[in-house]
PDB file of C-alpha atoms in Angstrom:
ATOM      1  CA  MET A   1       0.257  -0.059   0.117  1.00 78.00           C
ATOM      2  CA  LEU A   2       1.329   3.591  -0.971  1.00 79.00           C
ATOM      3  CA  TRP A   3      -0.565   6.582   1.131  1.00 82.00           C
ATOM      4  CA  ILE A   4      -0.112  10.448   0.613  1.00 81.00           C
ATOM      5  CA  GLY A   5      -0.993  12.361   3.328  1.00 83.00           C
ATOM      6  CA  VAL A   6      -2.506  15.871   2.703  1.00 83.00           C
ATOM      7  CA  HIS A   7      -1.880  18.475   5.215  1.00 87.00           C
ATOM      8  CA  LEU A   8      -3.714  21.947   5.519  1.00 86.00           C
ATOM      9  CA  PRO A   9      -1.823  23.792   7.894  1.00 88.00           C
ATOM     10  CA  ALA A  10      -3.845  26.915   7.191  1.00 88.00           C
ATOM     11  CA  LEU A  11      -7.157  25.418   6.807  1.00 89.00           C
ATOM     12  CA  SER A  12      -9.339  27.182   9.562  1.00 90.00           C
ATOM     13  CA  LEU A  13      -8.369  30.354   8.417  1.00 91.00           C
ATOM     14  CA  GLU A  14      -8.259  29.852   4.658  1.00 88.00           C
ATOM     15  CA  SER A  15     -11.747  28.538   5.121  1.00 88.00           C
ATOM     16  CA  PHE A  16     -12.533  31.267   6.963  1.00 91.00           C
ATOM     17  CA  VAL A  17     -11.427  33.749   4.445  1.00 87.00           C
ATOM     18  CA  ALA A  18     -13.785  32.231   1.757  1.00 83.00           C
ATOM     19  CA  THR A  19     -16.433  33.559   3.234  1.00 84.00           C
ATOM     20  CA  LEU A  20     -15.582  36.837   3.263  1.00 82.00           C
ATOM     21  CA  ALA A  21     -15.879  39.692   1.006  1.00 73.00           C
ATOM     22  CA  PRO A  22     -13.279  41.333  -0.908  1.00 70.00           C
ATOM     23  CA  GLU A  23     -12.444  44.910   0.639  1.00 62.00           C
ATOM     24  CA  LEU A  24     -11.573  46.985  -2.138  1.00 56.00           C
ATOM     25  CA  PRO A  25      -9.872  50.416  -1.048  1.00 57.00           C
ATOM     26  CA  PRO A  26     -11.984  53.140  -1.664  1.00 59.00           C
ATOM     27  CA  GLY A  27     -11.531  55.302  -4.409  1.00 59.00           C
ATOM     28  CA  GLU A  28      -9.157  53.040  -5.847  1.00 57.00           C
ATOM     29  CA  PRO A  29      -9.457  52.328  -9.729  1.00 54.00           C
ATOM     30  CA  PRO A  30     -10.170  49.135 -10.666  1.00 54.00           C
ATOM     31  CA  VAL A  31      -7.474  46.208 -10.542  1.00 52.00           C
ATOM     32  CA  ASP A  32      -6.604  44.215 -13.868  1.00 53.00           C
ATOM     33  CA  ASP A  33      -5.173  41.205 -11.933  1.00 48.00           C
ATOM     34  CA  LEU A  34      -6.629  40.375  -8.193  1.00 46.00           C
ATOM     35  CA  ASP A  35      -3.745  38.129  -7.847  1.00 48.00           C
ATOM     36  CA  ASP A  36      -1.355  41.190  -7.086  1.00 47.00           C
ATOM     37  CA  ILE A  37      -3.241  42.410  -4.199  1.00 46.00           C
ATOM     38  CA  ASP A  38      -4.698  41.257  -0.975  1.00 54.00           C
ATOM     39  CA  LEU A  39      -8.057  41.315  -0.995  1.00 65.00           C
ATOM     40  CA  VAL A  40      -9.480  40.998   2.708  1.00 79.00           C
ATOM     41  CA  GLY A  41      -6.140  42.318   4.626  1.00 88.00           C
ATOM     42  CA  PRO A  42      -5.302  41.756   8.051  1.00 93.00           C
ATOM     43  CA  VAL A  43      -7.236  38.621   9.196  1.00 94.00           C
ATOM     44  CA  ALA A  44      -7.389  36.613  12.358  1.00 96.00           C
ATOM     45  CA  LEU A  45      -9.307  33.894  14.230  1.00 96.00           C
ATOM     46  CA  ILE A  46     -10.092  34.081  17.747  1.00 96.00           C
ATOM     47  CA  ALA A  47     -11.318  31.221  20.686  1.00 95.00           C
ATOM     48  CA  GLN A  48     -11.983  32.029  23.898  1.00 94.00           C
ATOM     49  CA  HIS A  49     -10.990  35.859  23.398  1.00 93.00           C
ATOM     50  CA  ARG A  50      -7.537  35.030  22.078  1.00 97.00           C
ATOM     51  CA  ILE A  51      -6.162  34.776  18.381  1.00 97.00           C
ATOM     52  CA  VAL A  52      -5.582  31.215  17.390  1.00 96.00           C
ATOM     53  CA  ALA A  53      -4.434  31.834  13.696  1.00 94.00           C
ATOM     54  CA  ALA A  54      -3.614  35.010  11.887  1.00 95.00           C
ATOM     55  CA  ASN A  55      -2.683  35.704   8.073  1.00 93.00           C
ATOM     56  CA  GLU A  56       0.412  37.124   7.142  1.00 92.00           C
ATOM     57  CA  ALA A  57      -1.207  40.788   6.810  1.00 93.00           C
ATOM     58  CA  ALA A  58      -1.828  40.574  10.387  1.00 95.00           C
ATOM     59  CA  GLN A  59       1.213  38.930  10.816  1.00 95.00           C
ATOM     60  CA  ALA A  60       2.867  41.799   9.545  1.00 96.00           C
ATOM     61  CA  CYS A  61       1.023  44.146  12.077  1.00 96.00           C
ATOM     62  CA  GLY A  62       2.458  42.085  15.136  1.00 96.00           C
ATOM     63  CA  VAL A  63      -0.429  40.049  15.672  1.00 97.00           C
ATOM     64  CA  ARG A  64       0.323  36.063  16.948  1.00 96.00           C
ATOM     65  CA  PRO A  65      -1.525  33.324  18.112  1.00 95.00           C
ATOM     66  CA  GLY A  66      -2.167  33.218  21.581  1.00 96.00           C
ATOM     67  CA  GLN A  67      -2.567  36.952  22.126  1.00 97.00           C
ATOM     68  CA  LYS A  68      -5.502  38.708  23.368  1.00 97.00           C
ATOM     69  CA  ARG A  69      -8.428  40.150  21.294  1.00 96.00           C
ATOM     70  CA  ALA A  70      -7.819  43.661  22.372  1.00 96.00           C
ATOM     71  CA  THR A  71      -3.938  43.434  22.111  1.00 96.00           C
ATOM     72  CA  ALA A  72      -4.509  42.375  18.441  1.00 96.00           C
ATOM     73  CA  LEU A  73      -7.150  45.067  17.768  1.00 96.00           C
ATOM     74  CA  GLY A  74      -4.591  47.581  19.288  1.00 96.00           C
ATOM     75  CA  LEU A  75      -1.683  46.300  16.810  1.00 96.00           C
ATOM     76  CA  ALA A  76      -4.448  46.010  13.912  1.00 95.00           C
ATOM     77  CA  PRO A  77      -7.204  48.317  14.201  1.00 94.00           C
ATOM     78  CA  HIS A  78      -8.818  47.177  11.036  1.00 93.00           C
ATOM     79  CA  LEU A  79      -8.166  43.573  11.908  1.00 94.00           C
ATOM     80  CA  ARG A  80     -10.812  41.467  10.630  1.00 94.00           C
ATOM     81  CA  LEU A  81     -11.738  39.117  13.533  1.00 95.00           C
ATOM     82  CA  GLY A  82     -13.618  35.957  13.233  1.00 94.00           C
ATOM     83  CA  GLU A  83     -14.498  32.953  15.543  1.00 95.00           C
ATOM     84  CA  ALA A  84     -12.819  29.511  14.867  1.00 93.00           C
ATOM     85  CA  ASP A  85     -15.422  27.241  13.910  1.00 94.00           C
ATOM     86  CA  PRO A  86     -14.841  23.343  14.075  1.00 92.00           C
ATOM     87  CA  ALA A  87     -17.949  22.368  11.889  1.00 93.00           C
ATOM     88  CA  ARG A  88     -16.642  25.088   8.941  1.00 91.00           C
ATOM     89  CA  ASP A  89     -13.350  23.453   9.044  1.00 90.00           C
ATOM     90  CA  GLU A  90     -14.843  19.560   8.917  1.00 91.00           C
ATOM     91  CA  ALA A  91     -16.868  20.804   5.928  1.00 90.00           C
ATOM     92  CA  ALA A  92     -13.585  22.182   4.338  1.00 87.00           C
ATOM     93  CA  LEU A  93     -12.021  19.049   5.155  1.00 88.00           C
ATOM     94  CA  MET A  94     -14.530  17.296   3.660  1.00 90.00           C
ATOM     95  CA  ALA A  95     -14.229  19.190   0.284  1.00 87.00           C
ATOM     96  CA  VAL A  96     -10.448  18.493   0.079  1.00 84.00           C
ATOM     97  CA  ALA A  97     -11.549  14.784   0.754  1.00 87.00           C
ATOM     98  CA  HIS A  98     -14.256  14.592  -1.936  1.00 87.00           C
ATOM     99  CA  VAL A  99     -11.211  16.170  -4.639  1.00 83.00           C
ATOM    100  CA  LEU A 100      -8.882  12.914  -3.288  1.00 83.00           C
ATOM    101  CA  MET A 101     -11.767  10.352  -3.817  1.00 84.00           C
ATOM    102  CA  GLY A 102     -11.041  11.762  -7.570  1.00 80.00           C
ATOM    103  CA  PHE A 103      -7.876  10.023  -7.190  1.00 77.00           C
ATOM    104  CA  THR A 104      -8.867   6.751  -5.077  1.00 79.00           C
ATOM    105  CA  PRO A 105     -11.983   5.613  -3.172  1.00 81.00           C
ATOM    106  CA  ALA A 106      -9.480   4.952   0.085  1.00 86.00           C
ATOM    107  CA  VAL A 107      -9.761   8.126   1.725  1.00 88.00           C
ATOM    108  CA  SER A 108      -9.662   8.657   5.445  1.00 90.00           C
ATOM    109  CA  PHE A 109      -9.178  11.261   7.798  1.00 90.00           C
ATOM    110  CA  GLY A 110      -6.151  12.120  10.351  1.00 86.00           C
ATOM    111  CA  SER A 111      -5.612  14.561  13.119  1.00 84.00           C
ATOM    112  CA  ASP A 112      -4.807  17.662  12.837  1.00 84.00           C
ATOM    113  CA  HIS A 113      -6.180  19.052   9.586  1.00 88.00           C
ATOM    114  CA  VAL A 114      -4.915  15.878   7.409  1.00 89.00           C
ATOM    115  CA  VAL A 115      -6.622  13.816   4.857  1.00 88.00           C
ATOM    116  CA  LEU A 116      -4.853  10.429   3.783  1.00 88.00           C
ATOM    117  CA  ALA A 117      -5.072   8.856   0.652  1.00 83.00           C
ATOM    118  CA  GLU A 118      -4.192   5.136  -0.430  1.00 84.00           C
ATOM    119  CA  VAL A 119      -2.790   5.779  -4.003  1.00 77.00           C
ATOM    120  CA  GLN A 120      -1.194   2.501  -5.065  1.00 77.00           C
ATOM    121  CA  ALA A 121      -3.583   1.765  -7.818  1.00 73.00           C
ATOM    122  CA  SER A 122      -4.085   5.504  -8.747  1.00 68.00           C
ATOM    123  CA  ARG A 123      -0.045   5.399  -8.855  1.00 65.00           C
ATOM    124  CA  ARG A 124      -0.161   2.740 -11.559  1.00 66.00           C
ATOM    125  CA  TYR A 125      -2.946   4.703 -13.619  1.00 67.00           C
ATOM    126  CA  PHE A 126      -0.599   7.856 -13.546  1.00 65.00           C
ATOM    127  CA  ALA A 127       2.486   6.035 -14.697  1.00 61.00           C
ATOM    128  CA  VAL A 128       4.644   7.655 -11.944  1.00 65.00           C
ATOM    129  CA  LEU A 129       4.436   9.263  -8.643  1.00 68.00           C
ATOM    130  CA  PRO A 130       5.611  12.673  -9.220  1.00 72.00           C
ATOM    131  CA  ARG A 131       2.455  12.956 -12.044  1.00 73.00           C
ATOM    132  CA  LEU A 132       0.164  12.398  -9.655  1.00 71.00           C
ATOM    133  CA  LEU A 133       1.404  14.241  -7.040  1.00 74.00           C
ATOM    134  CA  GLU A 134       1.336  17.139  -9.915  1.00 77.00           C
ATOM    135  CA  ARG A 135      -2.308  16.331 -10.499  1.00 75.00           C
ATOM    136  CA  LEU A 136      -3.113  16.579  -6.740  1.00 73.00           C
ATOM    137  CA  ARG A 137      -1.546  19.713  -6.408  1.00 72.00           C
ATOM    138  CA  ALA A 138      -3.678  21.057  -9.583  1.00 74.00           C
ATOM    139  CA  ALA A 139      -7.078  19.712  -8.308  1.00 70.00           C
ATOM    140  CA  ARG A 140      -7.050  21.360  -5.228  1.00 64.00           C
ATOM    141  CA  LEU A 141      -6.417  24.844  -6.737  1.00 53.00           C
ATOM    142  CA  PRO A 142     -10.249  25.509  -7.100  1.00 57.00           C
ATOM    143  CA  LEU A 143     -10.496  25.167  -3.452  1.00 65.00           C
ATOM    144  CA  GLY A 144      -7.638  27.613  -2.517  1.00 69.00           C
ATOM    145  CA  HIS A 145      -5.898  25.695   0.390  1.00 74.00           C
ATOM    146  CA  ALA A 146      -2.331  25.929   1.056  1.00 77.00           C
ATOM    147  CA  LEU A 147      -0.999  22.215   1.486  1.00 74.00           C
ATOM    148  CA  ARG A 148       1.659  20.090   2.311  1.00 77.00           C
ATOM    149  CA  LEU A 149       2.022  16.250   0.726  1.00 73.00           C
ATOM    150  CA  ALA A 150       3.691  13.441   2.066  1.00 75.00           C
TER     151      ALA A 150
END
């Protein structure tokens, strides 16, 4: 058996950001390539009034996991806060599992935002493992998650 582990280290934050409306600067002309700008600005997730995750824009303002909500807002007054939501994370993880099921029916969940896929038969179909990994990376692009494969 050959298993591939897909770890989604920023799943909670990414699934929250996907629910946000873009925040374009007022008075700015339309941008041709939206990939070149940050549409959401500083974003962080909180649980029990403490930061549990922060995007790069928030971290650039000094926001770090473990900080109190008030401290984070003091560092970044325009910080967009969301509540950590295990149900939202589970739905996002299930979407990733469904993508993997396009490659193999043997998919299971690990801990800490990990999805495992048994790909021995898929490896034979794709001929070489690097080609299979390339297809897996391309398949998750519409979901917008950063991932690590092992």
